Amino acid sequence: MTAPGGRRSGRRVLSWLLALALLVVVGVVVFRDIGGGESEPTALTTVTGVIGSEKSAFFADQRVLDVFRANGLEVRVDPAGSRQIATTVRLDDYDFAFPSSSPAADKLLAERPAARTYAPFSSPMAVATFAPIVDLLTQAGVVSPGTTTFDVHRYLALAAADTRWDQLPGNTAFPARKNVLLSTTAPCQSNSAAMYLGIASYAADADSVVADPAAAAAVMPAIRPLFRDQGYLPPTTEVLFEDYLSAGMGRVPMALVYEAQYLAEALSADPVLPADARLLYPSPTIFSRHTLVPLTPEGDRIGALLTTDPQLIALAAEHGFRPTDPRPFAEMLRNRGLPEPPALVDVVEPPSYDTLESMLTSLGCTP
């Protein structure tokens, strides 16, 4: 017969053995997490950025966030217009600024010098429209037959003559009593409208980049009606593209957008592009080069990852952006059964930031 004290002693020994075994198990798990590289880092560095609004969907993509987290970074972004980023946004609150154009990035660099910048992807300006509109523009000589080329010079001639859609010869598909005008965003807020200003001013300046105040003053009489006569102008290309998708041809017969927006919708799991949706390319056009300006070492890490990480490059292509290396973009489109966009040769540079600002001021914009 075992004494009560012996039973208590045995239970204590058993408790110690169980506790020791539990410590061993926990130690193995902790060692595996730390040394085995099989789990996500528990300590993430938060990195904040201010970005052009058209990149919001990319930075909200969980797969993009997971790549950053796998590299120890928790990325949080706020959208803003590229002009706002360059002029009014308080940059001290951020680790990086990511406007949608090189002129805005140049303005940032003048005030916040950085050792280097990153341009991981770009997107040409394009015209989202509809098949009946393409047919009408082809008959009017704005679109070259059988192509996706939108002749800016011929379009400007129609606009200068205050041509209405119902005045186009043989127009029974869209006899609207409103002027033939590209729908754009508000130039005082949106980068895409500033790029349109660059395109239109180049054509109006005898195919030359507007480079001084005299040239800017000379082209503005032809440029102002392109914006003024539209009426209300949405603040961002996101809003404009949503209007194109939801309101259709009656309200937005043709809209100046980023190619990336149209392609991202076509590549989405549940695209809502109309069956007769079409994409045209202005000739000349401008590439909007999305340029990241690091403001801290953590922001520099974001730029480096966006430029070099294969997963992020592939995801940027899936969101419609053209990476620096064209191969992932072409491969992604092939894999989805979509035609590769045309190689664009009639591409011009935007005016400098100061020249753009002088033209925007002439349109009534204030810093």
GROMACS .gro file of C-alpha atoms in nm:
model
  367
    1MET     CA    1   0.000   0.000   0.000
    2THR     CA    2   0.144   0.342  -0.106
    3ALA     CA    3   0.156   0.620   0.153
    4PRO     CA    4  -0.037   0.942   0.074
    5GLY     CA    5   0.288   1.141   0.074
    6GLY     CA    6   0.432   0.905  -0.186
    7ARG     CA    7   0.130   0.954  -0.413
    8ARG     CA    8   0.168   1.335  -0.386
    9SER     CA    9   0.540   1.305  -0.462
   10GLY     CA   10   0.466   1.091  -0.767
   11ARG     CA   11   0.212   1.341  -0.898
   12ARG     CA   12   0.468   1.622  -0.857
   13VAL     CA   13   0.727   1.426  -1.055
   14LEU     CA   14   0.469   1.358  -1.328
   15SER     CA   15   0.372   1.729  -1.340
   16TRP     CA   16   0.738   1.828  -1.378
   17LEU     CA   17   0.785   1.577  -1.659
   18LEU     CA   18   0.476   1.704  -1.845
   19ALA     CA   19   0.589   2.066  -1.804
   20LEU     CA   20   0.935   1.978  -1.932
   21ALA     CA   21   0.788   1.799  -2.234
   22LEU     CA   22   0.568   2.102  -2.311
   23LEU     CA   23   0.870   2.334  -2.297
   24VAL     CA   24   1.057   2.110  -2.537
   25VAL     CA   25   0.764   2.113  -2.784
   26VAL     CA   26   0.729   2.493  -2.762
   27GLY     CA   27   1.103   2.532  -2.807
   28VAL     CA   28   1.099   2.319  -3.120
   29VAL     CA   29   0.809   2.521  -3.269
   30VAL     CA   30   0.976   2.855  -3.189
   31PHE     CA   31   1.306   2.733  -3.331
   32ARG     CA   32   1.126   2.616  -3.645
   33ASP     CA   33   0.954   2.953  -3.690
   34ILE     CA   34   1.275   3.145  -3.640
   35GLY     CA   35   1.523   2.923  -3.812
   36GLY     CA   36   1.315   2.730  -4.061
   37GLY     CA   37   1.190   3.025  -4.267
   38GLU     CA   38   0.844   2.872  -4.298
   39SER     CA   39   0.633   3.149  -4.144
   40GLU     CA   40   0.570   3.514  -4.221
   41PRO     CA   41   0.777   3.760  -4.017
   42THR     CA   42   0.589   3.869  -3.706
   43ALA     CA   43   0.750   4.215  -3.692
   44LEU     CA   44   0.658   4.420  -3.998
   45THR     CA   45   0.790   4.767  -4.076
   46THR     CA   46   0.506   5.002  -4.169
   47VAL     CA   47   0.580   5.205  -4.481
   48THR     CA   48   0.347   5.484  -4.594
   49GLY     CA   49   0.314   5.636  -4.939
   50VAL     CA   50   0.108   5.888  -5.131
   51ILE     CA   51   0.018   5.762  -5.479
   52GLY     CA   52  -0.167   5.861  -5.793
   53SER     CA   53  -0.526   5.736  -5.762
   54GLU     CA   54  -0.505   5.511  -6.070
   55LYS     CA   55  -0.264   5.286  -5.875
   56SER     CA   56  -0.505   5.234  -5.585
   57ALA     CA   57  -0.630   4.898  -5.711
   58PHE     CA   58  -0.274   4.770  -5.749
   59PHE     CA   59  -0.178   4.864  -5.394
   60ALA     CA   60  -0.507   4.723  -5.262
   61ASP     CA   61  -0.446   4.384  -5.427
   62GLN     CA   62  -0.394   4.129  -5.147
   63ARG     CA   63  -0.130   3.950  -5.354
   64VAL     CA   64   0.071   4.272  -5.377
   65LEU     CA   65   0.040   4.329  -5.003
   66ASP     CA   66   0.150   3.970  -4.938
   67VAL     CA   67   0.469   4.018  -5.141
   68PHE     CA   68   0.554   4.328  -4.940
   69ARG     CA   69   0.478   4.145  -4.615
   70ALA     CA   70   0.700   3.856  -4.718
   71ASN     CA   71   0.974   4.118  -4.735
   72GLY     CA   72   0.892   4.250  -4.388
   73LEU     CA   73   0.692   4.555  -4.503
   74GLU     CA   74   0.338   4.664  -4.422
   75VAL     CA   75   0.251   4.914  -4.697
   76ARG     CA   76  -0.020   5.175  -4.649
   77VAL     CA   77  -0.102   5.435  -4.913
   78ASP     CA   78  -0.318   5.743  -4.960
   79PRO     CA   79  -0.437   5.845  -5.310
   80ALA     CA   80  -0.397   6.198  -5.438
   81GLY     CA   81  -0.369   6.383  -5.767
   82SER     CA   82  -0.017   6.400  -5.907
   83ARG     CA   83  -0.029   6.780  -5.907
   84GLN     CA   84  -0.137   6.775  -5.543
   85ILE     CA   85   0.147   6.536  -5.458
   86ALA     CA   86   0.395   6.777  -5.614
   87THR     CA   87   0.257   7.093  -5.456
   88THR     CA   88   0.029   7.064  -5.152
   89VAL     CA   89   0.066   6.719  -4.992
   90ARG     CA   90   0.260   6.719  -4.665
   91LEU     CA   91   0.541   6.483  -4.762
   92ASP     CA   92   0.683   6.461  -4.409
   93ASP     CA   93   0.400   6.219  -4.336
   94TYR     CA   94   0.520   5.965  -4.596
   95ASP     CA   95   0.808   5.733  -4.682
   96PHE     CA   96   0.757   5.762  -5.058
   97ALA     CA   97   0.567   5.964  -5.316
   98PHE     CA   98   0.447   5.790  -5.632
   99PRO     CA   99   0.293   6.037  -5.881
  100SER     CA  100   0.183   5.934  -6.226
  101SER     CA  101   0.420   6.144  -6.434
  102SER     CA  102   0.785   6.235  -6.460
  103PRO     CA  103   0.722   6.615  -6.451
  104ALA     CA  104   0.553   6.581  -6.111
  105ALA     CA  105   0.841   6.363  -5.991
  106ASP     CA  106   1.092   6.622  -6.114
  107LYS     CA  107   0.912   6.888  -5.911
  108LEU     CA  108   0.933   6.667  -5.602
  109LEU     CA  109   1.303   6.606  -5.657
  110ALA     CA  110   1.373   6.977  -5.677
  111GLU     CA  111   1.243   7.013  -5.323
  112ARG     CA  112   1.321   6.669  -5.180
  113PRO     CA  113   1.642   6.546  -5.347
  114ALA     CA  114   1.679   6.169  -5.354
  115ALA     CA  115   1.978   5.956  -5.450
  116ARG     CA  116   1.765   5.779  -5.709
  117THR     CA  117   1.409   5.740  -5.832
  118TYR     CA  118   1.226   5.438  -5.967
  119ALA     CA  119   1.000   5.410  -6.272
  120PRO     CA  120   0.882   5.048  -6.247
  121PHE     CA  121   0.602   5.079  -6.502
  122SER     CA  122   0.422   5.317  -6.736
  123SER     CA  123   0.097   5.351  -6.927
  124PRO     CA  124   0.027   5.538  -7.250
  125MET     CA  125  -0.272   5.767  -7.270
  126ALA     CA  126  -0.557   5.610  -7.467
  127VAL     CA  127  -0.914   5.677  -7.578
  128ALA     CA  128  -1.182   5.445  -7.440
  129THR     CA  129  -1.476   5.449  -7.677
  130PHE     CA  130  -1.733   5.230  -7.858
  131ALA     CA  131  -1.753   5.057  -8.194
  132PRO     CA  132  -2.019   5.294  -8.343
  133ILE     CA  133  -1.804   5.594  -8.243
  134VAL     CA  134  -1.498   5.435  -8.405
  135ASP     CA  135  -1.697   5.396  -8.728
  136LEU     CA  136  -1.802   5.762  -8.719
  137LEU     CA  137  -1.451   5.882  -8.645
  138THR     CA  138  -1.316   5.667  -8.927
  139GLN     CA  139  -1.559   5.829  -9.173
  140ALA     CA  140  -1.457   6.171  -9.038
  141GLY     CA  141  -1.087   6.094  -9.094
  142VAL     CA  142  -0.993   6.095  -8.724
  143VAL     CA  143  -0.930   5.719  -8.707
  144SER     CA  144  -0.721   5.552  -8.974
  145PRO     CA  145  -0.925   5.269  -9.135
  146GLY     CA  146  -0.859   4.929  -8.981
  147THR     CA  147  -0.632   5.069  -8.710
  148THR     CA  148  -0.651   5.194  -8.351
  149THR     CA  149  -0.484   5.526  -8.437
  150PHE     CA  150  -0.665   5.841  -8.324
  151ASP     CA  151  -0.531   6.139  -8.525
  152VAL     CA  152  -0.504   6.427  -8.278
  153HIS     CA  153  -0.459   6.690  -8.554
  154ARG     CA  154  -0.782   6.589  -8.730
  155TYR     CA  155  -0.966   6.573  -8.399
  156LEU     CA  156  -0.848   6.924  -8.306
  157ALA     CA  157  -0.974   7.051  -8.641
  158LEU     CA  158  -1.322   6.910  -8.570
  159ALA     CA  159  -1.318   7.057  -8.219
  160ALA     CA  160  -1.201   7.398  -8.342
  161ALA     CA  161  -1.496   7.407  -8.583
  162ASP     CA  162  -1.740   7.331  -8.295
  163THR     CA  163  -1.853   7.023  -8.485
  164ARG     CA  164  -2.146   6.837  -8.327
  165TRP     CA  165  -2.189   6.462  -8.351
  166ASP     CA  166  -2.517   6.502  -8.541
  167GLN     CA  167  -2.332   6.710  -8.803
  168LEU     CA  168  -2.101   6.426  -8.905
  169PRO     CA  169  -2.196   6.298  -9.253
  170GLY     CA  170  -2.410   5.985  -9.253
  171ASN     CA  171  -2.436   5.970  -8.875
  172THR     CA  172  -2.737   5.764  -8.776
  173ALA     CA  173  -2.567   5.568  -8.494
  174PHE     CA  174  -2.504   5.860  -8.258
  175PRO     CA  175  -2.690   6.177  -8.366
  176ALA     CA  176  -2.625   6.359  -8.039
  177ARG     CA  177  -2.659   6.737  -8.035
  178LYS     CA  178  -2.332   6.798  -7.853
  179ASN     CA  179  -1.981   6.880  -7.964
  180VAL     CA  180  -1.728   6.618  -8.067
  181LEU     CA  181  -1.504   6.638  -7.762
  182LEU     CA  182  -1.292   6.395  -7.567
  183SER     CA  183  -1.413   6.359  -7.210
  184THR     CA  184  -1.130   6.426  -6.966
  185THR     CA  185  -1.068   6.483  -6.599
  186ALA     CA  186  -1.023   6.822  -6.434
  187PRO     CA  187  -0.680   6.960  -6.533
  188CYS     CA  188  -0.633   7.138  -6.200
  189GLN     CA  189  -0.650   6.806  -6.015
  190SER     CA  190  -0.571   6.514  -6.240
  191ASN     CA  191  -0.251   6.399  -6.411
  192SER     CA  192  -0.434   6.244  -6.706
  193ALA     CA  193  -0.578   6.586  -6.797
  194ALA     CA  194  -0.229   6.736  -6.771
  195MET     CA  195  -0.104   6.467  -7.010
  196TYR     CA  196  -0.389   6.558  -7.247
  197LEU     CA  197  -0.275   6.918  -7.221
  198GLY     CA  198   0.073   6.799  -7.322
  199ILE     CA  199  -0.061   6.606  -7.622
  200ALA     CA  200  -0.293   6.881  -7.749
  201SER     CA  201  -0.036   7.156  -7.699
  202TYR     CA  202   0.226   6.955  -7.892
  203ALA     CA  203  -0.010   6.923  -8.191
  204ALA     CA  204  -0.114   7.289  -8.165
  205ASP     CA  205   0.252   7.399  -8.151
  206ALA     CA  206   0.331   7.256  -8.496
  207ASP     CA  207   0.443   6.922  -8.353
  208SER     CA  208   0.683   7.070  -8.100
  209VAL     CA  209   0.693   7.037  -7.723
  210VAL     CA  210   0.583   7.367  -7.573
  211ALA     CA  211   0.900   7.488  -7.405
  212ASP     CA  212   0.861   7.856  -7.312
  213PRO     CA  213   0.595   8.106  -7.197
  214ALA     CA  214   0.555   8.257  -7.544
  215ALA     CA  215   0.475   7.920  -7.703
  216ALA     CA  216   0.241   7.836  -7.416
  217ALA     CA  217   0.051   8.164  -7.460
  218ALA     CA  218   0.023   8.104  -7.836
  219VAL     CA  219  -0.143   7.760  -7.807
  220MET     CA  220  -0.381   7.829  -7.518
  221PRO     CA  221  -0.662   7.986  -7.729
  222ALA     CA  222  -0.693   7.651  -7.910
  223ILE     CA  223  -0.661   7.448  -7.589
  224ARG     CA  224  -0.905   7.622  -7.353
  225PRO     CA  225  -1.226   7.516  -7.534
  226LEU     CA  226  -1.120   7.150  -7.518
  227PHE     CA  227  -1.175   7.165  -7.142
  228ARG     CA  228  -1.420   7.454  -7.103
  229ASP     CA  229  -1.681   7.321  -7.345
  230GLN     CA  230  -1.706   6.982  -7.171
  231GLY     CA  231  -1.893   7.121  -6.871
  232TYR     CA  232  -1.841   6.925  -6.551
  233LEU     CA  233  -1.503   6.750  -6.529
  234PRO     CA  234  -1.453   6.459  -6.287
  235PRO     CA  235  -1.160   6.489  -6.045
  236THR     CA  236  -0.990   6.155  -6.121
  237THR     CA  237  -0.957   5.905  -6.404
  238GLU     CA  238  -1.116   5.646  -6.176
  239VAL     CA  239  -1.438   5.846  -6.175
  240LEU     CA  240  -1.417   5.914  -6.550
  241PHE     CA  241  -1.360   5.548  -6.636
  242GLU     CA  242  -1.648   5.441  -6.410
  243ASP     CA  243  -1.871   5.689  -6.594
  244TYR     CA  244  -1.759   5.538  -6.925
  245LEU     CA  245  -1.843   5.188  -6.802
  246SER     CA  246  -2.173   5.266  -6.630
  247ALA     CA  247  -2.324   5.555  -6.827
  248GLY     CA  248  -2.214   5.429  -7.167
  249MET     CA  249  -2.197   5.595  -7.505
  250GLY     CA  250  -2.479   5.844  -7.445
  251ARG     CA  251  -2.290   6.028  -7.175
  252VAL     CA  252  -1.926   5.941  -7.248
  253PRO     CA  253  -1.879   5.859  -7.618
  254MET     CA  254  -1.500   5.881  -7.582
  255ALA     CA  255  -1.285   5.929  -7.275
  256LEU     CA  256  -0.915   5.994  -7.233
  257VAL     CA  257  -0.791   5.733  -6.986
  258TYR     CA  258  -0.481   5.535  -6.907
  259GLU     CA  259  -0.438   5.221  -7.117
  260ALA     CA  260  -0.381   5.038  -6.787
  261GLN     CA  261  -0.737   5.109  -6.670
  262TYR     CA  262  -0.894   4.955  -6.978
  263LEU     CA  263  -0.663   4.652  -6.982
  264ALA     CA  264  -0.702   4.592  -6.608
  265GLU     CA  265  -1.077   4.574  -6.656
  266ALA     CA  266  -1.041   4.341  -6.954
  267LEU     CA  267  -0.809   4.118  -6.746
  268SER     CA  268  -1.025   4.113  -6.434
  269ALA     CA  269  -1.206   3.799  -6.321
  270ASP     CA  270  -1.546   3.954  -6.395
  271PRO     CA  271  -1.496   4.227  -6.656
  272VAL     CA  272  -1.779   4.473  -6.717
  273LEU     CA  273  -1.650   4.622  -7.041
  274PRO     CA  274  -1.939   4.661  -7.288
  275ALA     CA  275  -1.936   4.420  -7.581
  276ASP     CA  276  -1.874   4.709  -7.820
  277ALA     CA  277  -1.602   4.875  -7.609
  278ARG     CA  278  -1.295   4.979  -7.806
  279LEU     CA  279  -0.956   5.133  -7.726
  280LEU     CA  280  -0.783   5.386  -7.949
  281TYR     CA  281  -0.438   5.544  -7.920
  282PRO     CA  282  -0.382   5.915  -7.981
  283SER     CA  283  -0.119   6.004  -8.240
  284PRO     CA  284   0.082   6.162  -8.092
  285THR     CA  285   0.048   6.020  -7.744
  286ILE     CA  286   0.235   6.048  -7.416
  287PHE     CA  287   0.349   5.772  -7.184
  288SER     CA  288   0.259   5.842  -6.825
  289ARG     CA  289   0.570   5.719  -6.641
  290HIS     CA  290   0.478   5.631  -6.285
  291THR     CA  291   0.783   5.754  -6.094
  292LEU     CA  292   0.846   5.669  -5.729
  293VAL     CA  293   1.044   5.923  -5.527
  294PRO     CA  294   1.183   5.775  -5.201
  295LEU     CA  295   1.158   6.003  -4.900
  296THR     CA  296   1.311   5.760  -4.649
  297PRO     CA  297   1.523   5.441  -4.668
  298GLU     CA  298   1.202   5.238  -4.622
  299GLY     CA  299   1.048   5.414  -4.920
  300ASP     CA  300   1.357   5.328  -5.122
  301ARG     CA  301   1.295   4.959  -5.044
  302ILE     CA  302   0.947   4.988  -5.197
  303GLY     CA  303   1.091   5.135  -5.518
  304ALA     CA  304   1.356   4.865  -5.539
  305LEU     CA  305   1.102   4.584  -5.488
  306LEU     CA  306   0.860   4.725  -5.747
  307THR     CA  307   1.144   4.739  -5.998
  308THR     CA  308   1.308   4.400  -5.935
  309ASP     CA  309   1.064   4.157  -5.772
  310PRO     CA  310   0.926   3.917  -6.040
  311GLN     CA  311   0.593   3.873  -5.859
  312LEU     CA  312   0.531   4.246  -5.830
  313ILE     CA  313   0.630   4.298  -6.193
  314ALA     CA  314   0.385   4.028  -6.303
  315LEU     CA  315   0.109   4.174  -6.085
  316ALA     CA  316   0.170   4.522  -6.227
  317ALA     CA  317   0.124   4.375  -6.576
  318GLU     CA  318  -0.197   4.208  -6.460
  319HIS     CA  319  -0.321   4.550  -6.352
  320GLY     CA  320  -0.259   4.675  -6.707
  321PHE     CA  321   0.069   4.860  -6.651
  322ARG     CA  322   0.361   4.818  -6.887
  323PRO     CA  323   0.671   4.714  -6.687
  324THR     CA  324   1.016   4.827  -6.795
  325ASP     CA  325   1.077   4.475  -6.928
  326PRO     CA  326   0.802   4.422  -7.191
  327ARG     CA  327   0.812   4.042  -7.173
  328PRO     CA  328   0.591   3.989  -6.864
  329PHE     CA  329   0.331   4.225  -7.012
  330ALA     CA  330   0.322   4.040  -7.346
  331GLU     CA  331   0.318   3.699  -7.177
  332MET     CA  332   0.033   3.791  -6.947
  333LEU     CA  333  -0.182   3.911  -7.237
  334ARG     CA  334  -0.105   3.597  -7.437
  335ASN     CA  335  -0.197   3.375  -7.144
  336ARG     CA  336  -0.532   3.552  -7.112
  337GLY     CA  337  -0.606   3.528  -7.484
  338LEU     CA  338  -0.592   3.904  -7.540
  339PRO     CA  339  -0.414   4.072  -7.831
  340GLU     CA  340  -0.097   4.260  -7.746
  341PRO     CA  341  -0.147   4.638  -7.781
  342PRO     CA  342   0.020   4.799  -8.080
  343ALA     CA  343   0.378   4.918  -8.061
  344LEU     CA  344   0.347   5.295  -8.030
  345VAL     CA  345   0.597   5.499  -8.226
  346ASP     CA  346   0.439   5.846  -8.233
  347VAL     CA  347   0.523   5.913  -7.869
  348VAL     CA  348   0.623   6.256  -7.740
  349GLU     CA  349   0.753   6.386  -7.410
  350PRO     CA  350   0.536   6.603  -7.185
  351PRO     CA  351   0.635   6.963  -7.127
  352SER     CA  352   0.844   7.045  -6.821
  353TYR     CA  353   0.667   7.087  -6.490
  354ASP     CA  354   0.702   7.466  -6.498
  355THR     CA  355   0.564   7.489  -6.853
  356LEU     CA  356   0.270   7.266  -6.763
  357GLU     CA  357   0.208   7.484  -6.459
  358SER     CA  358   0.203   7.798  -6.672
  359MET     CA  359  -0.059   7.644  -6.903
  360LEU     CA  360  -0.262   7.516  -6.608
  361THR     CA  361  -0.255   7.863  -6.457
  362SER     CA  362  -0.389   7.995  -6.787
  363LEU     CA  363  -0.677   7.748  -6.746
  364GLY     CA  364  -0.758   7.901  -6.410
  365CYS     CA  365  -0.577   7.652  -6.187
  366THR     CA  366  -0.407   7.768  -5.870
  367PRO     CA  367  -0.125   7.585  -5.687
   0.00000   0.00000   0.00000
